[in-house]
Amino acid sequence: MSRLDSFIRRLKAQRVCLDLAAGLVGDLEGEVLELGLGNGRTYDHLRQLFPNRNIYVCERTVAAHPQCIPPPELLLLGDMRETLPAARQRLAGRVALAHLDPASGNVAPSRALAEELAPLIVPLLRPGGILVSEPTVHAAELTALALPERVDPGRYNLYRRVSSRG
Amino acid sequence: MSRLDSFIRRLKAQRVCLDLAAGLVGDLEGEVLELGLGNGRTYDHLRQLFPNRNIYVCERTVAAHPQCIPPPELLLLGDMRETLPAARQRLAGRVALAHLDPASGNVAPSRALAEELAPLIVPLLRPGGILVSEPTVHAAELTALALPERVDPGRYNLYRRVSSRG
């Protein structure tokens, strides 16, 4: 499998996981949180899935397609290790769906970042809220959900916040 | 259709066009030319399609995945408007398959670049050689080929060099 094959599979896994998660939170009020804007493709997909929700976006430096730049009041600009704690007052327990994809293409740094960010993301999720994540995430409050049929285990990950701890 | 949907479709179109083109040049000796390395995903796919051919790669500044960096003797480093004419002595009439994808996501600049590069690419192609291109390309020596079934017209393009002019 070439890196092109692998990339296509990852993007398709991302999309089908987000589409499934959107259904899972259909009856759960709350905000959406995109952890990393990048070129804005996934943000654009989230906008289509959630036309009536606020989509908060974390990004260090905005370099997205001009049509995919979030409104300034929903942009958490800076290092997520700082902006996520700072957003706690506004967003704690209010996020219905969060999406994390460091998109570095490098497994080890992505996992390390995910482990570092997990304790900062979890408190923002509503009980019952969903975290869609490319890297695996470990947290006592999160339980892994079944993946869509076409997604190989480990390629993408879905979690639900089951406890209100944190 | 979100930009994520559109991107996935473009990558799948790229892959199926390259796979088809590889079959079309199966009996045609010659080099492969990748016009732009980027992160190296497509180069990696070409390496798998053509394990026994030289794959020349044009790139202004190499910033690819470490496992996708071409050997220095096959790297044409610099602006393609300069490196393609400079490569003519080595490659004229010797390329069996060339691939052009500016991957900017912006249609107008991609087409403009393709029109500018076409007269520099065509002389490198063997008669019968194939150009796989994301933007449309116009040149007297090129004839458009039928796309694979799953590719919408205009999403990707296949051309064969039919004359030895140029």
mmCIF file of C-alpha atoms in Angstrom:
data_model
loop_
_atom_site.group_PDB
_atom_site.id
_atom_site.type_symbol
_atom_site.label_atom_id
_atom_site.label_comp_id
_atom_site.label_asym_id
_atom_site.label_seq_id
_atom_site.Cartn_x
_atom_site.Cartn_y
_atom_site.Cartn_z
ATOM 1 C CA MET A 1 0.000 0.000 0.000
ATOM 2 C CA SER A 2 1.473 3.339 -1.032
ATOM 3 C CA ARG A 3 1.373 6.440 1.111
ATOM 4 C CA LEU A 4 -1.250 7.768 -1.309
ATOM 5 C CA ASP A 5 -3.408 4.675 -0.665
ATOM 6 C CA SER A 6 -2.902 5.057 3.053
ATOM 7 C CA PHE A 7 -3.775 8.756 2.982
ATOM 8 C CA ILE A 8 -7.002 8.122 1.062
ATOM 9 C CA ARG A 9 -7.989 5.450 3.559
ATOM 10 C CA ARG A 10 -7.286 7.777 6.460
ATOM 11 C CA LEU A 11 -9.375 10.601 4.974
ATOM 12 C CA LYS A 12 -12.250 8.252 4.230
ATOM 13 C CA ALA A 13 -12.051 6.865 7.770
ATOM 14 C CA GLN A 14 -12.096 10.400 9.124
ATOM 15 C CA ARG A 15 -15.138 11.286 7.079
ATOM 16 C CA VAL A 16 -17.175 8.207 7.901
ATOM 17 C CA CYS A 17 -16.330 8.543 11.612
ATOM 18 C CA LEU A 18 -17.401 12.194 11.643
ATOM 19 C CA ASP A 19 -20.590 11.350 9.773
ATOM 20 C CA LEU A 20 -21.386 8.598 12.266
ATOM 21 C CA ALA A 21 -20.555 10.820 15.235
ATOM 22 C CA ALA A 22 -22.824 13.552 13.887
ATOM 23 C CA GLY A 23 -25.675 11.064 14.020
ATOM 24 C CA LEU A 24 -24.719 9.976 17.531
ATOM 25 C CA VAL A 25 -24.929 13.524 18.871
ATOM 26 C CA GLY A 26 -27.999 14.447 16.871
ATOM 27 C CA ASP A 27 -30.125 14.664 20.005
ATOM 28 C CA LEU A 28 -27.402 16.057 22.228
ATOM 29 C CA GLU A 29 -27.262 19.820 22.423
ATOM 30 C CA GLY A 30 -23.867 21.423 22.498
ATOM 31 C CA GLU A 31 -20.995 22.998 20.657
ATOM 32 C CA VAL A 32 -18.558 21.433 18.206
ATOM 33 C CA LEU A 33 -14.811 21.714 18.723
ATOM 34 C CA GLU A 34 -12.266 21.214 15.925
ATOM 35 C CA LEU A 35 -8.798 20.722 17.390
ATOM 36 C CA GLY A 36 -6.608 22.034 14.593
ATOM 37 C CA LEU A 37 -7.799 23.841 11.470
ATOM 38 C CA GLY A 38 -5.038 23.052 8.970
ATOM 39 C CA ASN A 39 -6.259 23.785 5.458
ATOM 40 C CA GLY A 40 -9.860 23.816 6.688
ATOM 41 C CA ARG A 41 -11.166 20.804 4.737
ATOM 42 C CA THR A 42 -12.426 18.986 7.792
ATOM 43 C CA TYR A 43 -13.771 22.200 9.253
ATOM 44 C CA ASP A 44 -15.746 22.637 6.044
ATOM 45 C CA HIS A 45 -17.121 19.115 6.432
ATOM 46 C CA LEU A 46 -18.109 19.865 10.033
ATOM 47 C CA ARG A 47 -19.880 23.034 8.891
ATOM 48 C CA GLN A 48 -21.978 20.917 6.557
ATOM 49 C CA LEU A 49 -22.708 18.342 9.247
ATOM 50 C CA PHE A 50 -23.545 20.996 11.848
ATOM 51 C CA PRO A 51 -25.035 24.015 10.106
ATOM 52 C CA ASN A 52 -26.806 25.155 13.268
ATOM 53 C CA ARG A 53 -24.098 24.729 15.882
ATOM 54 C CA ASN A 54 -21.165 26.864 16.922
ATOM 55 C CA ILE A 55 -17.950 25.251 15.724
ATOM 56 C CA TYR A 56 -15.023 26.378 17.847
ATOM 57 C CA VAL A 57 -11.650 25.899 16.205
ATOM 58 C CA CYS A 58 -8.218 25.659 17.812
ATOM 59 C CA GLU A 59 -5.276 26.672 15.657
ATOM 60 C CA ARG A 60 -1.830 28.008 16.282
ATOM 61 C CA THR A 61 -1.563 29.960 13.021
ATOM 62 C CA VAL A 62 -4.444 30.201 10.575
ATOM 63 C CA ALA A 63 -3.339 29.146 7.089
ATOM 64 C CA ALA A 64 -6.576 27.673 5.735
ATOM 65 C CA HIS A 65 -8.359 28.120 2.443
ATOM 66 C CA PRO A 66 -9.970 31.592 2.484
ATOM 67 C CA GLN A 67 -13.452 30.062 2.430
ATOM 68 C CA CYS A 68 -12.666 27.900 5.456
ATOM 69 C CA ILE A 69 -11.677 30.452 8.056
ATOM 70 C CA PRO A 70 -13.801 30.439 11.200
ATOM 71 C CA PRO A 71 -15.375 33.642 12.503
ATOM 72 C CA PRO A 72 -12.980 35.294 14.958
ATOM 73 C CA GLU A 73 -15.282 34.826 17.950
ATOM 74 C CA LEU A 74 -15.076 31.027 17.501
ATOM 75 C CA LEU A 75 -11.329 30.845 16.935
ATOM 76 C CA LEU A 76 -9.112 29.749 19.825
ATOM 77 C CA LEU A 77 -5.830 31.057 18.526
ATOM 78 C CA GLY A 78 -2.576 29.739 19.976
ATOM 79 C CA ASP A 79 -1.053 26.582 21.400
ATOM 80 C CA MET A 80 -3.834 24.160 22.397
ATOM 81 C CA ARG A 81 -2.009 23.392 25.628
ATOM 82 C CA GLU A 82 -2.785 26.985 26.577
ATOM 83 C CA THR A 83 -5.995 27.762 24.721
ATOM 84 C CA LEU A 84 -7.903 24.673 25.893
ATOM 85 C CA PRO A 85 -7.444 25.436 29.607
ATOM 86 C CA ALA A 86 -8.287 29.073 28.876
ATOM 87 C CA ALA A 87 -11.503 28.008 27.121
ATOM 88 C CA ARG A 88 -12.685 25.983 30.083
ATOM 89 C CA GLN A 89 -14.747 28.782 31.581
ATOM 90 C CA ARG A 90 -16.634 29.194 28.299
ATOM 91 C CA LEU A 91 -16.852 25.579 27.146
ATOM 92 C CA ALA A 92 -16.590 23.236 30.153
ATOM 93 C CA GLY A 93 -19.195 20.476 29.780
ATOM 94 C CA ARG A 94 -20.698 22.151 26.710
ATOM 95 C CA VAL A 95 -19.053 20.368 23.764
ATOM 96 C CA ALA A 96 -21.166 17.679 22.089
ATOM 97 C CA LEU A 97 -18.515 16.667 19.558
ATOM 98 C CA ALA A 98 -14.774 17.252 19.454
ATOM 99 C CA HIS A 99 -12.458 16.197 16.643
ATOM 100 C CA LEU A 100 -8.724 15.702 17.007
ATOM 101 C CA ASP A 101 -6.456 14.999 14.055
ATOM 102 C CA PRO A 102 -2.897 16.274 14.348
ATOM 103 C CA ALA A 103 -2.454 15.174 10.694
ATOM 104 C CA SER A 104 1.277 15.068 11.064
ATOM 105 C CA GLY A 105 1.472 11.674 9.387
ATOM 106 C CA ASN A 106 3.786 10.642 12.219
ATOM 107 C CA VAL A 107 2.273 8.189 14.644
ATOM 108 C CA ALA A 108 4.454 8.711 17.708
ATOM 109 C CA PRO A 109 4.201 12.527 17.952
ATOM 110 C CA SER A 110 0.445 12.370 17.248
ATOM 111 C CA ARG A 111 -0.109 9.920 20.082
ATOM 112 C CA ALA A 112 2.065 11.919 22.443
ATOM 113 C CA LEU A 113 0.128 15.086 21.642
ATOM 114 C CA ALA A 114 -3.176 13.264 22.088
ATOM 115 C CA GLU A 115 -2.146 12.002 25.509
ATOM 116 C CA GLU A 116 -1.086 15.503 26.496
ATOM 117 C CA LEU A 117 -4.317 17.063 25.235
ATOM 118 C CA ALA A 118 -6.766 14.423 26.519
ATOM 119 C CA PRO A 119 -6.987 15.866 30.054
ATOM 120 C CA LEU A 120 -7.633 19.283 28.508
ATOM 121 C CA ILE A 121 -10.306 18.071 26.078
ATOM 122 C CA VAL A 122 -12.294 15.779 28.351
ATOM 123 C CA PRO A 123 -13.546 18.487 30.745
ATOM 124 C CA LEU A 124 -15.008 20.397 27.799
ATOM 125 C CA LEU A 125 -17.122 17.442 26.627
ATOM 126 C CA ARG A 126 -20.689 17.066 27.793
ATOM 127 C CA PRO A 127 -21.509 13.759 29.401
ATOM 128 C CA GLY A 128 -22.516 11.698 26.381
ATOM 129 C CA GLY A 129 -20.395 13.883 24.121
ATOM 130 C CA ILE A 130 -18.215 12.284 21.460
ATOM 131 C CA LEU A 131 -14.507 12.613 20.740
ATOM 132 C CA VAL A 132 -13.477 11.624 17.216
ATOM 133 C CA SER A 133 -9.720 11.194 17.154
ATOM 134 C CA GLU A 134 -7.159 9.938 14.722
ATOM 135 C CA PRO A 135 -4.694 8.984 17.470
ATOM 136 C CA THR A 136 -5.799 6.732 20.269
ATOM 137 C CA VAL A 137 -6.687 8.585 23.483
ATOM 138 C CA HIS A 138 -6.761 7.254 27.006
ATOM 139 C CA ALA A 139 -8.829 8.842 29.744
ATOM 140 C CA ALA A 140 -10.885 7.348 32.565
ATOM 141 C CA GLU A 141 -13.936 9.351 31.456
ATOM 142 C CA LEU A 142 -13.817 8.059 27.863
ATOM 143 C CA THR A 143 -15.118 4.786 26.546
ATOM 144 C CA ALA A 144 -14.256 3.588 23.057
ATOM 145 C CA LEU A 145 -17.172 3.161 20.658
ATOM 146 C CA ALA A 146 -17.543 0.719 17.785
ATOM 147 C CA LEU A 147 -16.142 2.052 14.518
ATOM 148 C CA PRO A 148 -18.078 2.181 11.274
ATOM 149 C CA GLU A 149 -17.874 -1.105 9.392
ATOM 150 C CA ARG A 150 -15.466 0.093 6.724
ATOM 151 C CA VAL A 151 -12.877 1.473 9.169
ATOM 152 C CA ASP A 152 -9.991 -0.762 10.217
ATOM 153 C CA PRO A 153 -9.422 -0.877 13.985
ATOM 154 C CA GLY A 154 -6.960 1.786 15.053
ATOM 155 C CA ARG A 155 -7.126 3.814 11.860
ATOM 156 C CA TYR A 156 -9.499 6.251 13.515
ATOM 157 C CA ASN A 157 -11.118 6.305 16.942
ATOM 158 C CA LEU A 158 -14.455 7.200 18.494
ATOM 159 C CA TYR A 159 -14.977 7.817 22.199
ATOM 160 C CA ARG A 160 -17.910 8.836 24.360
ATOM 161 C CA ARG A 161 -17.583 10.728 27.607
ATOM 162 C CA VAL A 162 -19.364 8.474 30.050
ATOM 163 C CA SER A 163 -18.654 10.089 33.386
ATOM 164 C CA SER A 164 -18.847 13.671 34.562
ATOM 165 C CA ARG A 165 -15.520 13.529 36.343
ATOM 166 C CA GLY A 166 -12.771 15.976 35.444
ATOM 167 C CA MET B 1 -20.136 18.411 -1.122
ATOM 168 C CA SER B 2 -17.598 19.572 1.450
ATOM 169 C CA ARG B 3 -14.000 20.360 0.643
ATOM 170 C CA LEU B 4 -13.121 17.108 2.401
ATOM 171 C CA ASP B 5 -15.435 15.195 0.031
ATOM 172 C CA SER B 6 -13.964 17.019 -2.926
ATOM 173 C CA PHE B 7 -10.392 16.328 -1.807
ATOM 174 C CA ILE B 8 -11.062 12.611 -1.377
ATOM 175 C CA ARG B 9 -12.593 12.468 -4.845
ATOM 176 C CA ARG B 10 -9.611 14.273 -6.333
ATOM 177 C CA LEU B 11 -7.113 11.920 -4.682
ATOM 178 C CA LYS B 12 -9.070 8.857 -5.801
ATOM 179 C CA ALA B 13 -9.250 10.260 -9.337
ATOM 180 C CA GLN B 14 -5.516 10.850 -9.265
ATOM 181 C CA ARG B 15 -4.828 7.330 -8.126
ATOM 182 C CA VAL B 16 -7.099 5.591 -10.621
ATOM 183 C CA CYS B 17 -5.736 7.723 -13.473
ATOM 184 C CA LEU B 18 -2.150 6.900 -12.529
ATOM 185 C CA ASP B 19 -3.001 3.220 -12.223
ATOM 186 C CA LEU B 20 -4.634 3.263 -15.649
ATOM 187 C CA ALA B 21 -1.745 5.191 -17.179
ATOM 188 C CA ALA B 22 0.739 2.705 -15.759
ATOM 189 C CA GLY B 23 -1.052 -0.006 -17.684
ATOM 190 C CA LEU B 24 -1.110 2.094 -20.843
ATOM 191 C CA VAL B 25 2.676 2.532 -20.807
ATOM 192 C CA GLY B 26 3.388 -1.015 -19.711
ATOM 193 C CA ASP B 27 4.973 -1.854 -23.062
ATOM 194 C CA LEU B 28 6.526 1.547 -23.622
ATOM 195 C CA GLU B 29 10.077 1.893 -22.389
ATOM 196 C CA GLY B 30 11.027 5.154 -20.790
ATOM 197 C CA GLU B 31 11.417 7.224 -17.689
ATOM 198 C CA VAL B 32 8.769 8.563 -15.313
ATOM 199 C CA LEU B 33 8.574 12.255 -14.470
ATOM 200 C CA GLU B 34 6.791 13.608 -11.383
ATOM 201 C CA LEU B 35 6.220 17.336 -11.716
ATOM 202 C CA GLY B 36 6.174 18.420 -8.095
ATOM 203 C CA LEU B 37 7.058 16.271 -5.089
ATOM 204 C CA GLY B 38 5.060 17.919 -2.288
ATOM 205 C CA ASN B 39 4.834 15.541 0.645
ATOM 206 C CA GLY B 40 5.821 12.624 -1.574
ATOM 207 C CA ARG B 41 2.609 10.584 -1.384
ATOM 208 C CA THR B 42 2.106 10.424 -5.122
ATOM 209 C CA TYR B 43 5.805 9.826 -5.676
ATOM 210 C CA ASP B 44 5.507 6.856 -3.348
ATOM 211 C CA HIS B 45 2.586 5.571 -5.407
ATOM 212 C CA LEU B 46 4.607 5.975 -8.600
ATOM 213 C CA ARG B 47 7.488 4.054 -7.024
ATOM 214 C CA GLN B 48 5.117 1.162 -6.416
ATOM 215 C CA LEU B 49 3.704 1.346 -9.941
ATOM 216 C CA PHE B 50 7.153 1.600 -11.541
ATOM 217 C CA PRO B 51 9.661 -0.272 -9.392
ATOM 218 C CA ASN B 52 12.011 -0.742 -12.325
ATOM 219 C CA ARG B 53 12.007 2.709 -13.887
ATOM 220 C CA ASN B 54 13.840 5.904 -13.090
ATOM 221 C CA ILE B 55 11.421 8.399 -11.574
ATOM 222 C CA TYR B 56 12.671 11.937 -12.092
ATOM 223 C CA VAL B 57 11.150 14.471 -9.733
ATOM 224 C CA CYS B 58 10.863 18.232 -10.116
ATOM 225 C CA GLU B 59 10.629 20.237 -6.929
ATOM 226 C CA ARG B 60 11.506 23.735 -5.873
ATOM 227 C CA THR B 61 12.233 22.877 -2.231
ATOM 228 C CA VAL B 62 12.147 19.331 -0.932
ATOM 229 C CA ALA B 63 9.852 19.065 2.104
ATOM 230 C CA ALA B 64 8.594 15.510 1.702
ATOM 231 C CA HIS B 65 8.239 12.673 4.174
ATOM 232 C CA PRO B 66 11.766 11.335 4.871
ATOM 233 C CA GLN B 67 10.874 8.000 3.239
ATOM 234 C CA CYS B 68 9.720 9.744 0.064
ATOM 235 C CA ILE B 69 12.767 11.702 -0.970
ATOM 236 C CA PRO B 70 14.123 10.846 -4.419
ATOM 237 C CA PRO B 71 17.784 9.984 -4.907
ATOM 238 C CA PRO B 72 19.723 13.172 -5.685
ATOM 239 C CA GLU B 73 20.617 12.084 -9.222
ATOM 240 C CA LEU B 74 16.906 11.957 -10.134
ATOM 241 C CA LEU B 75 15.937 15.243 -8.484
ATOM 242 C CA LEU B 76 15.467 18.296 -10.698
ATOM 243 C CA LEU B 77 15.724 20.950 -8.032
ATOM 244 C CA GLY B 78 14.437 24.441 -8.728
ATOM 245 C CA ASP B 79 11.709 26.245 -10.614
ATOM 246 C CA MET B 80 10.243 23.915 -13.277
ATOM 247 C CA ARG B 81 10.251 26.747 -15.792
ATOM 248 C CA GLU B 82 14.049 26.523 -15.567
ATOM 249 C CA THR B 83 14.693 22.894 -14.691
ATOM 250 C CA LEU B 84 12.503 21.393 -17.451
ATOM 251 C CA PRO B 85 14.346 23.186 -20.288
ATOM 252 C CA ALA B 86 17.638 22.306 -18.603
ATOM 253 C CA ALA B 87 16.615 18.617 -18.480
ATOM 254 C CA ARG B 88 15.888 18.494 -22.197
ATOM 255 C CA GLN B 89 19.316 17.203 -23.151
ATOM 256 C CA ARG B 90 18.948 14.302 -20.735
ATOM 257 C CA LEU B 91 15.242 13.540 -21.107
ATOM 258 C CA ALA B 92 13.980 14.755 -24.493
ATOM 259 C CA GLY B 93 11.725 12.074 -26.004
ATOM 260 C CA ARG B 94 12.541 9.661 -23.188
ATOM 261 C CA VAL B 95 9.654 10.049 -20.736
ATOM 262 C CA ALA B 96 6.953 7.371 -20.903
ATOM 263 C CA LEU B 97 4.748 8.890 -18.201
ATOM 264 C CA ALA B 98 4.644 12.366 -16.698
ATOM 265 C CA HIS B 99 2.370 13.480 -13.870
ATOM 266 C CA LEU B 100 1.415 17.067 -13.161
ATOM 267 C CA ASP B 101 -0.560 18.088 -10.092
ATOM 268 C CA PRO B 102 0.119 21.557 -8.746
ATOM 269 C CA ALA B 103 -2.164 20.605 -5.806
ATOM 270 C CA SER B 104 -2.741 24.208 -4.949
ATOM 271 C CA GLY B 105 -6.485 23.648 -4.673
ATOM 272 C CA ASN B 106 -6.920 26.787 -6.762
ATOM 273 C CA VAL B 107 -8.159 26.140 -10.263
ATOM 274 C CA ALA B 108 -7.060 29.303 -12.063
ATOM 275 C CA PRO B 109 -3.384 29.314 -10.966
ATOM 276 C CA SER B 110 -3.132 25.562 -11.617
ATOM 277 C CA ARG B 111 -4.412 25.959 -15.170
ATOM 278 C CA ALA B 112 -2.145 28.928 -15.819
ATOM 279 C CA LEU B 113 0.864 26.953 -14.600
ATOM 280 C CA ALA B 114 -0.144 23.959 -16.701
ATOM 281 C CA GLU B 115 -0.372 26.097 -19.834
ATOM 282 C CA GLU B 116 3.018 27.586 -19.081
ATOM 283 C CA LEU B 117 4.604 24.179 -18.460
ATOM 284 C CA ALA B 118 2.965 22.255 -21.318
ATOM 285 C CA PRO B 119 5.492 23.377 -23.977
ATOM 286 C CA LEU B 120 8.289 22.362 -21.600
ATOM 287 C CA ILE B 121 6.816 18.951 -20.761
ATOM 288 C CA VAL B 122 5.745 17.798 -24.239
ATOM 289 C CA PRO B 123 9.249 17.612 -25.755
ATOM 290 C CA LEU B 124 10.310 15.279 -22.947
ATOM 291 C CA LEU B 125 7.535 12.760 -23.663
ATOM 292 C CA ARG B 126 8.149 9.830 -25.963
ATOM 293 C CA PRO B 127 5.718 9.509 -28.839
ATOM 294 C CA GLY B 128 2.984 7.389 -27.248
ATOM 295 C CA GLY B 129 3.943 8.651 -23.811
ATOM 296 C CA ILE B 130 1.234 9.675 -21.350
ATOM 297 C CA LEU B 131 0.696 12.878 -19.422
ATOM 298 C CA VAL B 132 -1.532 12.539 -16.356
ATOM 299 C CA SER B 133 -2.577 15.991 -15.241
ATOM 300 C CA GLU B 134 -4.944 17.463 -12.721
ATOM 301 C CA PRO B 135 -5.365 20.706 -14.679
ATOM 302 C CA THR B 136 -6.372 20.587 -18.317
ATOM 303 C CA VAL B 137 -3.471 20.981 -20.736
ATOM 304 C CA HIS B 138 -3.560 22.136 -24.343
ATOM 305 C CA ALA B 139 -0.844 21.244 -26.827
ATOM 306 C CA ALA B 140 -0.982 20.283 -30.494
ATOM 307 C CA GLU B 141 1.019 17.138 -29.788
ATOM 308 C CA LEU B 142 -1.353 15.895 -27.074
ATOM 309 C CA THR B 143 -4.625 14.075 -27.504
ATOM 310 C CA ALA B 144 -7.011 13.566 -24.610
ATOM 311 C CA LEU B 145 -7.700 9.974 -23.588
ATOM 312 C CA ALA B 146 -10.837 8.500 -22.075
ATOM 313 C CA LEU B 147 -10.867 8.683 -18.287
ATOM 314 C CA PRO B 148 -11.481 5.716 -16.011
ATOM 315 C CA GLU B 149 -15.173 5.101 -15.467
ATOM 316 C CA ARG B 150 -15.304 6.432 -11.938
ATOM 317 C CA VAL B 151 -13.675 9.775 -12.755
ATOM 318 C CA ASP B 152 -15.904 12.750 -13.547
ATOM 319 C CA PRO B 153 -14.887 14.633 -16.703
ATOM 320 C CA GLY B 154 -12.477 17.435 -15.883
ATOM 321 C CA ARG B 155 -11.586 16.223 -12.410
ATOM 322 C CA TYR B 156 -8.392 14.709 -13.757
ATOM 323 C CA ASN B 157 -6.964 14.421 -17.255
ATOM 324 C CA LEU B 158 -5.095 11.904 -19.369
ATOM 325 C CA TYR B 159 -3.217 12.763 -22.564
ATOM 326 C CA ARG B 160 -1.098 10.841 -25.015
ATOM 327 C CA ARG B 161 1.664 12.391 -27.088
ATOM 328 C CA VAL B 162 0.621 11.491 -30.612
ATOM 329 C CA SER B 163 3.106 13.381 -32.724
ATOM 330 C CA SER B 164 6.836 13.770 -32.529
ATOM 331 C CA ARG B 165 6.714 17.502 -33.085
ATOM 332 C CA GLY B 166 8.167 19.868 -30.507
#
